[in-house]
Amino acid sequence: MTADVVVAGGGPNGLMLACELRLAGLRPVVLERLPERSRAIRAEALVGRVLELIDRRGLYGQLSAGQDGPVTTPFFNFGGVPLDLRELPVNPLYLLRIPQPVLEERLGERAAELGVDLRRDHEVLGFEQDDDGVRVRVRTPDGEHEIAARYLVGCDGAHSTIRKSAGIPFPDYGDQDVVSRGADVVLPAEILGGEQGSDDILQRNSWLETPELGRVPFGYHRNDRGAYAIGSFQPGVQIVATWEWGRAHIDPAVPATVAEVAASLGRILGAEVPMSEPPGPGPHRLYRLAGDSRVAERYRSGRVFLVGDAAHVHAGINGPGLNLGLQDGVNLAWKLAAALHGWAPPGLLDTYQQERRPAAERVVMQTQAQAALMAPGANVTSLRALFGELIGNPDTLGAIAAVMAGTDLHYPAPDTTQPHPMTGRWAPDVRFSSAHGAARLADLMRGARPVLLDLTADGSVVELANGWKDRVDLVVGQDADLAVDALLVRPDGYVAWAADPRTPPAVVETDLAAALRSWFGPAA
């Protein structure tokens, strides 16, 4: 058997990619070295654009335990500086709290529903490739063997075997002088302060009260020794996180411990705070991260691609990693499907790196900026004060929120079209009426296919795309809440082409055909 695509790594990014490939009619094989799903909490929330994307796949209810659709957060922070987003005309910061083990479990369920071939206890050792395919060497419980595939995608994390085997450099962009640590812990009840009678867990746990330190507030704080954050989202368990500078020379082979996190907090506060491990099997958060910021020099080597942490690592400040990595997989999947189905235009697979590598560089930029704002020192204190004044301007605040959400992303348009201002941007969730009743764009994108939405009075635009109806869904609607005549939307949710009522019919015909050929190949 030859698989269409071998996906190395069965974490959230690998599972999301595999689900997209199945929706596109391909046969991916996912190889995961762990015999069982990891219970480690590496992330605790999805933030930003990825939640809109998940909604367009019909997954939001499954991930959110039945909520109707993505919701924005009224408050957030940038490098520990509070952001009040309530007054923004458009708040782009969607937030869903979901621990990574739960996310992985639910994406695994979705993959099983779609018939994804997930093979646990299968460790990729390396590969060889030629013009026709890839031969992947795998260690299994039954010994070593090879799996043949047309393409191979490394979703195998920051220490990616695939990236190393491909010889792709992974240069360091950042300052490794910062070390962040965090853990779920139990703090002694006698030092917890707050409104103990409140039904709100955040009100019940608002500060620590110790003889040495007096009142230590929860939330994010910094001093001339570092920064810390304390919070609680479940009864009886607190989250402690610390950031220290000048302590980067640590042994990554030595696992982090709660005692290490306690010692770090003690150094920052200047006095010991007792804490212990939570009861029960967990999963419980426990990590130590050095300040690596790396982006692979290239995302492709022949028939081999990189997705997620295999392609980029950065500080985990405010959780941009899954937003970035899951969108990598969705961007790549439909392009691999186009190549395997035989209609990919020249260069389509190269647009994966052209589009997603700048997105990674932007995340590295904003997380490094946040780390700089968190550093100790009087100069940084002054910088934080100035930054706090600047974000009082709604335009500045909105721009910062967009960077964090990834909604400022704008893909370049092909040279073959005269782009509408919406081209290359995320397609808004247009609401319209159709022959089947009220609808929205998100409903049309459940199957991960391109959509041409014709909103003209006579439905004439879709007739221009009949030669592509085998690979593009053609939809006619009326009474839209968007002032455009038509939208061509890629499977990953970005606008490939748009026309407004002022566009001359001859230009509509010419530019639509050019956009269809540029992204979806020649007409059938």
Coordinates of N, CA and C in Angstrom, one line a residue, residues 163 168-178 290-299 311-315 324 353 356-369 371:
R163 N 12.5 17.3 10.1 CA 13.2 18.5 9.7 C 14.7 18.1 9.7
I168 N 17.1 20.6 7.0 CA 16.6 22.0 7.0 C 17.1 22.7 8.2
P169 N 17.9 23.8 8.0 CA 18.4 24.6 9.2 C 17.2 25.2 10.0
F170 N 17.5 25.3 11.3 CA 16.5 25.8 12.2 C 17.1 26.9 13.1
P171 N 17.4 28.1 12.5 CA 18.2 29.1 13.1 C 17.5 29.7 14.3
D172 N 18.3 30.2 15.3 CA 17.7 30.8 16.5 C 17.5 32.3 16.2
Y173 N 16.3 32.8 16.4 CA 16.0 34.2 16.2 C 16.0 35.0 17.5
G174 N 16.2 34.3 18.6 CA 15.8 35.0 19.9 C 16.9 35.0 20.9
D175 N 16.4 35.5 22.1 CA 17.2 35.7 23.3 C 16.9 34.6 24.2
Q176 N 17.9 33.7 24.4 CA 17.6 32.5 25.2 C 17.9 32.8 26.7
D177 N 18.0 34.0 27.1 CA 18.3 34.4 28.4 C 17.1 34.3 29.4
V178 N 15.9 34.1 28.8 CA 14.7 34.1 29.7 C 14.3 32.6 29.8
A290 N 13.0 27.4 27.8 CA 14.0 28.4 27.5 C 13.4 29.3 26.4
G291 N 14.0 30.5 26.3 CA 13.4 31.5 25.3 C 13.8 31.3 23.9
D292 N 13.7 30.0 23.4 CA 14.0 29.8 22.0 C 13.0 30.5 21.1
S293 N 13.5 31.1 20.0 CA 12.6 31.5 18.9 C 13.3 31.1 17.6
R294 N 12.7 30.2 16.9 CA 13.3 29.6 15.7 C 12.3 29.5 14.6
V295 N 12.7 29.7 13.4 CA 11.9 29.4 12.2 C 12.7 28.7 11.2
A296 N 12.2 27.6 10.7 CA 12.9 26.8 9.7 C 13.2 27.7 8.5
E297 N 14.4 27.5 7.9 CA 14.8 28.3 6.8 C 13.9 28.0 5.6
R298 N 13.3 26.8 5.5 CA 12.3 26.5 4.5 C 11.4 25.5 5.0
Y299 N 10.2 25.5 4.5 CA 9.1 24.6 5.0 C 8.9 23.4 4.1
A311 N 8.3 23.5 12.3 CA 8.6 24.6 11.4 C 9.0 25.9 12.2
H312 N 8.5 26.0 13.4 CA 8.7 27.2 14.2 C 8.5 27.0 15.7
V313 N 9.3 27.6 16.5 CA 9.1 27.7 17.9 C 9.3 29.1 18.4
H314 N 8.6 29.4 19.5 CA 8.7 30.8 20.0 C 8.2 30.8 21.4
A315 N 8.3 31.9 22.1 CA 7.8 32.0 23.5 C 6.3 31.7 23.4
L324 N -1.3 29.3 15.3 CA -0.3 29.3 14.1 C -0.2 27.9 13.5
Q353 N 4.9 27.7 1.9 CA 6.0 28.5 2.6 C 5.8 30.0 2.4
R356 N 2.9 30.9 4.9 CA 2.9 30.5 6.3 C 4.2 30.9 7.0
R357 N 5.3 31.0 6.3 CA 6.6 31.4 7.0 C 6.5 32.8 7.5
P358 N 6.0 33.8 6.7 CA 5.9 35.2 7.2 C 4.9 35.2 8.5
A359 N 3.9 34.3 8.5 CA 3.0 34.3 9.6 C 3.8 33.9 10.9
A360 N 4.7 32.9 10.7 CA 5.5 32.5 11.9 C 6.5 33.6 12.3
E361 N 7.1 34.3 11.4 CA 8.0 35.4 11.7 C 7.2 36.4 12.5
R362 N 6.0 36.7 12.1 CA 5.2 37.7 12.8 C 4.9 37.3 14.3
V363 N 4.6 36.0 14.5 CA 4.4 35.5 15.8 C 5.6 35.6 16.7
V364 N 6.8 35.2 16.1 CA 8.1 35.4 16.8 C 8.3 36.9 17.2
M365 N 8.0 37.8 16.2 CA 8.1 39.2 16.5 C 7.3 39.6 17.7
Q366 N 6.0 39.3 17.7 CA 5.1 39.8 18.8 C 5.4 39.1 20.1
T367 N 5.8 37.8 20.1 CA 6.1 37.2 21.4 C 7.4 37.7 22.0
Q368 N 8.4 38.0 21.1 CA 9.6 38.6 21.6 C 9.3 40.0 22.1
A369 N 8.4 40.8 21.5 CA 8.1 42.1 22.0 C 7.4 42.0 23.4
A371 N 7.9 39.5 25.6 CA 9.0 39.2 26.5 C 9.8 40.4 26.9

